[in-house]
Structure formats: C-alpha cells, structure tokens
CSV table of N, CA and C in Angstrom, one decimal:
chain,number,residue,atom,x,y,z
A,446,MET,N,0.8,-1.2,0.0
A,446,MET,CA,0.0,0.0,0.0
A,446,MET,C,0.9,1.3,0.0
A,447,LEU,N,2.1,1.2,0.5
A,447,LEU,CA,2.9,2.4,0.5
A,447,LEU,C,3.4,2.6,-0.9
A,448,VAL,N,3.6,3.9,-1.3
A,448,VAL,CA,4.1,4.3,-2.6
A,448,VAL,C,5.5,4.9,-2.5
A,449,LYS,N,6.4,4.4,-3.2
A,449,LYS,CA,7.8,4.9,-3.2
A,449,LYS,C,8.0,6.1,-4.1
A,450,PHE,N,8.5,7.2,-3.6
A,450,PHE,CA,8.9,8.3,-4.5
A,450,PHE,C,10.4,8.7,-4.1
A,451,THR,N,11.0,9.4,-5.0
A,451,THR,CA,12.3,10.0,-4.7
A,451,THR,C,12.1,11.5,-4.6
A,452,ASP,N,12.5,12.1,-3.5
A,452,ASP,CA,12.3,13.6,-3.4
A,452,ASP,C,13.4,14.4,-4.1
A,453,LYS,N,13.3,15.7,-4.1
A,453,LYS,CA,14.2,16.5,-4.9
A,453,LYS,C,15.6,16.4,-4.4
A,454,ASP,N,15.8,15.9,-3.2
A,454,ASP,CA,17.2,15.7,-2.6
A,454,ASP,C,17.7,14.3,-2.9
A,455,GLY,N,17.0,13.5,-3.6
A,455,GLY,CA,17.4,12.2,-3.9
A,455,GLY,C,17.1,11.1,-2.8
A,456,LEU,N,16.3,11.5,-1.8
A,456,LEU,CA,16.0,10.6,-0.7
A,456,LEU,C,14.7,9.8,-1.1
A,457,GLU,N,14.7,8.5,-0.7
A,457,GLU,CA,13.6,7.7,-0.8
A,457,GLU,C,12.5,8.1,0.2
A,458,VAL,N,11.3,8.2,-0.3
A,458,VAL,CA,10.2,8.6,0.6
A,458,VAL,C,9.1,7.6,0.3
A,459,TRP,N,8.6,6.9,1.3
A,459,TRP,CA,7.5,6.0,1.2
A,459,TRP,C,6.2,6.6,1.8
A,460,ILE,N,5.2,6.8,1.0
A,460,ILE,CA,4.0,7.6,1.4
A,460,ILE,C,2.8,6.6,1.5
A,461,ASN,N,2.1,6.7,2.5
A,461,ASN,CA,0.8,6.0,2.7
A,461,ASN,C,-0.3,6.9,1.9
A,462,PRO,N,-0.9,6.4,0.9
A,462,PRO,CA,-1.8,7.2,0.1
A,462,PRO,C,-3.0,7.6,0.8
A,463,ILE,N,-3.4,7.0,1.9
A,463,ILE,CA,-4.5,7.4,2.7
A,463,ILE,C,-4.3,8.8,3.3
A,464,HIS,N,-3.1,9.2,3.5
A,464,HIS,CA,-2.7,10.4,4.2
A,464,HIS,C,-2.4,11.6,3.2
A,465,VAL,N,-2.5,11.3,1.9
A,465,VAL,CA,-2.2,12.4,0.9
A,465,VAL,C,-3.4,13.3,0.9
A,466,LYS,N,-3.1,14.6,1.0
A,466,LYS,CA,-4.1,15.7,1.0
A,466,LYS,C,-4.2,16.3,-0.4
A,467,PHE,N,-3.1,16.5,-1.1
A,467,PHE,CA,-3.1,17.1,-2.4
A,467,PHE,C,-1.9,16.7,-3.2
A,468,VAL,N,-2.0,16.8,-4.5
A,468,VAL,CA,-0.9,16.7,-5.5
A,468,VAL,C,-1.1,17.9,-6.4
A,469,ARG,N,0.0,18.7,-6.6
A,469,ARG,CA,-0.1,19.8,-7.5
A,469,ARG,C,1.2,20.0,-8.2
A,470,GLU,N,1.2,20.8,-9.3
A,470,GLU,CA,2.4,21.1,-10.0
A,470,GLU,C,3.4,21.9,-9.2
A,471,ASN,N,4.7,21.7,-9.3
A,471,ASN,CA,5.7,22.5,-8.7
A,471,ASN,C,6.3,23.4,-9.8
A,472,ARG,N,6.2,24.7,-9.6
A,472,ARG,CA,6.7,25.6,-10.6
A,472,ARG,C,8.0,26.2,-10.2
A,473,GLY,N,8.9,26.4,-11.1
A,473,GLY,CA,10.2,27.1,-10.8
A,473,GLY,C,10.1,28.6,-10.7
A,474,THR,N,11.2,29.2,-10.7
A,474,THR,CA,11.3,30.7,-10.5
A,474,THR,C,10.5,31.4,-11.6
A,475,PHE,N,10.7,31.0,-12.8
A,475,PHE,CA,10.1,31.7,-13.9
A,475,PHE,C,8.8,31.0,-14.5
A,476,GLY,N,8.2,30.1,-13.7
A,476,GLY,CA,7.0,29.5,-14.0
A,476,GLY,C,7.2,28.2,-14.8
A,477,ALA,N,8.4,27.7,-14.9
A,477,ALA,CA,8.6,26.4,-15.6
A,477,ALA,C,8.2,25.3,-14.7
A,478,LYS,N,7.6,24.2,-15.3
A,478,LYS,CA,7.2,23.1,-14.5
A,478,LYS,C,8.4,22.3,-14.0
A,479,LYS,N,8.4,22.0,-12.7
A,479,LYS,CA,9.6,21.3,-12.1
A,479,LYS,C,9.1,20.2,-11.2
A,480,GLY,N,8.2,19.3,-11.8
A,480,GLY,CA,7.8,18.2,-11.0
A,480,GLY,C,6.5,18.4,-10.3
A,481,SER,N,6.3,17.8,-9.1
A,481,SER,CA,5.1,17.8,-8.4
A,481,SER,C,5.3,18.0,-6.9
A,482,VAL,N,4.3,18.5,-6.2
A,482,VAL,CA,4.4,18.6,-4.8
A,482,VAL,C,3.3,17.7,-4.3
A,483,ILE,N,3.7,16.8,-3.3
A,483,ILE,CA,2.7,15.9,-2.7
A,483,ILE,C,2.6,16.4,-1.3
A,484,GLY,N,1.4,16.7,-0.9
A,484,GLY,CA,1.1,17.1,0.5
A,484,GLY,C,0.4,16.0,1.3
A,485,PHE,N,1.0,15.6,2.4
A,485,PHE,CA,0.3,14.6,3.2
A,485,PHE,C,0.3,15.0,4.6
A,486,SER,N,-0.7,14.4,5.3
A,486,SER,CA,-0.8,14.8,6.7
A,486,SER,C,0.1,14.0,7.6
A,487,GLN,N,0.7,14.7,8.5
A,487,GLN,CA,1.6,14.1,9.5
A,487,GLN,C,1.2,14.7,10.8
A,488,GLY,N,0.3,14.0,11.5
A,488,GLY,CA,-0.3,14.5,12.7
A,488,GLY,C,-1.3,15.7,12.3
A,489,ALA,N,-1.1,16.8,12.9
A,489,ALA,CA,-2.0,18.0,12.6
A,489,ALA,C,-1.4,18.8,11.5
A,490,MET,N,-0.2,18.5,11.0
A,490,MET,CA,0.4,19.3,10.0
A,490,MET,C,0.3,18.7,8.6
A,491,VAL,N,0.4,19.5,7.6
A,491,VAL,CA,0.5,18.9,6.2
A,491,VAL,C,2.0,19.1,5.8
A,492,THR,N,2.6,18.0,5.4
A,492,THR,CA,4.0,18.1,5.0
A,492,THR,C,4.1,18.0,3.5
A,493,PRO,N,4.8,18.9,2.8
A,493,PRO,CA,5.0,18.8,1.4
A,493,PRO,C,6.3,18.0,1.0
A,494,ILE,N,6.2,17.2,0.0
A,494,ILE,CA,7.3,16.5,-0.6
A,494,ILE,C,7.4,16.9,-2.0
A,495,ILE,N,8.5,17.3,-2.5
A,495,ILE,CA,8.7,17.7,-3.9
A,495,ILE,C,9.4,16.6,-4.7
A,496,VAL,N,8.8,16.1,-5.8
A,496,VAL,CA,9.3,15.0,-6.6
A,496,VAL,C,9.4,15.5,-8.0
A,497,SER,N,10.2,14.8,-8.8
A,497,SER,CA,10.4,15.2,-10.2
A,497,SER,C,9.4,14.7,-11.2
A,498,GLU,N,8.6,13.8,-10.8
A,498,GLU,CA,7.5,13.2,-11.7
A,498,GLU,C,6.4,14.2,-12.0
A,499,VAL,N,5.8,14.0,-13.1
A,499,VAL,CA,4.7,14.9,-13.5
A,499,VAL,C,3.5,14.6,-12.6
A,500,THR,N,2.6,15.6,-12.4
A,500,THR,CA,1.5,15.5,-11.5
A,500,THR,C,0.5,14.4,-11.8
A,501,ALA,N,0.2,14.2,-13.1
A,501,ALA,CA,-0.7,13.1,-13.5
A,501,ALA,C,-0.2,11.7,-13.1
A,502,GLU,N,1.1,11.5,-13.3
A,502,GLU,CA,1.7,10.2,-12.9
A,502,GLU,C,1.7,10.0,-11.4
A,503,VAL,N,2.0,11.0,-10.7
A,503,VAL,CA,2.0,11.0,-9.2
A,503,VAL,C,0.6,10.6,-8.7
A,504,ALA,N,-0.4,11.3,-9.2
A,504,ALA,CA,-1.8,11.1,-8.9
A,504,ALA,C,-2.2,9.7,-9.2
A,505,ARG,N,-1.8,9.2,-10.4
A,505,ARG,CA,-2.2,7.8,-10.8
A,505,ARG,C,-1.6,6.8,-9.9
A,506,ARG,N,-0.3,6.9,-9.5
A,506,ARG,CA,0.3,6.0,-8.6
A,506,ARG,C,-0.3,5.9,-7.2
A,507,ILE,N,-0.7,7.1,-6.7
A,507,ILE,CA,-1.3,7.2,-5.4
A,507,ILE,C,-2.7,6.6,-5.5
A,508,SER,N,-3.4,6.9,-6.5
A,508,SER,CA,-4.8,6.4,-6.7
A,508,SER,C,-4.8,4.8,-6.8
A,509,GLU,N,-3.9,4.3,-7.5
A,509,GLU,CA,-3.8,2.8,-7.6
A,509,GLU,C,-3.4,2.1,-6.3
A,510,ALA,N,-2.7,2.8,-5.5
A,510,ALA,CA,-2.3,2.2,-4.2
A,510,ALA,C,-3.4,2.4,-3.1
A,511,MET,N,-4.4,3.2,-3.4
A,511,MET,CA,-5.5,3.3,-2.4
A,511,MET,C,-6.2,2.0,-2.1
A,512,PRO,N,-6.5,1.7,-0.9
A,512,PRO,CA,-7.3,0.5,-0.6
A,512,PRO,C,-8.6,0.6,-1.3
A,513,LYS,N,-9.1,-0.5,-1.8
A,513,LYS,CA,-10.4,-0.5,-2.4
A,513,LYS,C,-11.5,-0.6,-1.3
A,514,ALA,N,-12.4,0.4,-1.3
A,514,ALA,CA,-13.5,0.4,-0.3
A,514,ALA,C,-14.6,-0.4,-0.9
A,515,PHE,N,-15.4,-0.9,0.0
A,515,PHE,CA,-16.6,-1.6,-0.5
A,515,PHE,C,-17.8,-1.1,0.3
A,516,PHE,N,-18.9,-1.1,-0.4
A,516,PHE,CA,-20.2,-0.7,0.3
A,516,PHE,C,-21.2,-1.8,0.2
A,517,LEU,N,-21.8,-2.0,1.3
A,517,LEU,CA,-22.9,-3.1,1.3
A,517,LEU,C,-24.2,-2.5,0.9
A,518,GLU,N,-24.9,-3.3,0.1
A,518,GLU,CA,-26.2,-2.8,-0.3
A,518,GLU,C,-27.2,-3.0,0.8
A,519,PRO,N,-28.0,-2.0,1.1
A,519,PRO,CA,-29.0,-2.1,2.2
A,519,PRO,C,-30.0,-3.3,1.9
A,520,THR,N,-30.3,-4.0,3.0
A,520,THR,CA,-31.2,-5.1,2.9
A,520,THR,C,-32.6,-4.5,3.2
A,521,SER,N,-33.6,-5.3,3.0
A,521,SER,CA,-35.0,-4.9,3.3
A,521,SER,C,-35.2,-4.7,4.8
A,522,GLU,N,-34.4,-5.4,5.6
A,522,GLU,CA,-34.5,-5.2,7.1
A,522,GLU,C,-34.0,-3.9,7.4
A,523,ASP,N,-32.9,-3.4,6.8
A,523,ASP,CA,-32.3,-2.1,7.1
A,523,ASP,C,-33.3,-1.0,6.7
A,524,ASP,N,-34.0,-1.2,5.6
A,524,ASP,CA,-35.0,-0.2,5.1
A,524,ASP,C,-36.1,-0.1,6.1
A,525,SER,N,-36.6,-1.2,6.6
A,525,SER,CA,-37.8,-1.2,7.5
A,525,SER,C,-37.4,-0.6,8.9
A,526,GLU,N,-36.2,-0.8,9.3
A,526,GLU,CA,-35.7,-0.2,10.6
A,526,GLU,C,-35.7,1.3,10.5
A,527,GLY,N,-35.3,1.8,9.3
A,527,GLY,CA,-35.2,3.3,9.2
A,527,GLY,C,-36.6,3.9,9.2
A,528,ASP,N,-37.6,3.2,8.6
A,528,ASP,CA,-39.0,3.7,8.6
A,528,ASP,C,-39.6,3.7,10.0
A,529,ALA,N,-39.2,2.7,10.8
A,529,ALA,CA,-39.8,2.7,12.2
A,529,ALA,C,-39.3,3.8,13.0
A,530,ALA,N,-38.1,4.4,12.7
A,530,ALA,CA,-37.6,5.4,13.6
A,530,ALA,C,-38.2,6.8,13.3
A,531,ASP,N,-38.9,6.9,12.1
A,531,ASP,CA,-39.5,8.2,11.7
A,531,ASP,C,-40.7,8.5,12.5
C-alpha cells in the first residue's frame, strides 16, 4: 500500500496514500514546471514533498495504491428499521 517516491534531494520517501491531502504542479522561479508537490498529513500538519515526476503520474500511482473500499447494499431489514424510527 505504501508508494515509493524520490524527493528533490534524492532521498527515498514511502508515502501512505490514505494520508495524501493534495498533489499539485511544482513551478520554478520563472513558471517552468519542475515536477510535483505531494502534501500529506503528519499529525496535525501537512508536510509537502517535492518530486520530479509529472503530476498526473504521481496522482495515478497514489490512486492505484489506495485500498479498495466496499459498500454493502442495504437489505429490506435495514430499510424497515429506518422507517420505524420516523
């Protein structure tokens, strides 16, 4: 589930996709694209990591690593319980 990235300093960073808050383009001094910024929560703070990959690729890798959620279909018993509470 962890996704491996290499930050701008060449260090390996393994990120849990559940904690990612945003992915955006990183722009240089004169507006040139210089990779992506990944913001993830670390306690109460959001920590940015700068990587050289393009934003779409970063978002794709993080999305693929997300755990698959499942939703149960309501049964007729669940529906009737909701009506009784009204």
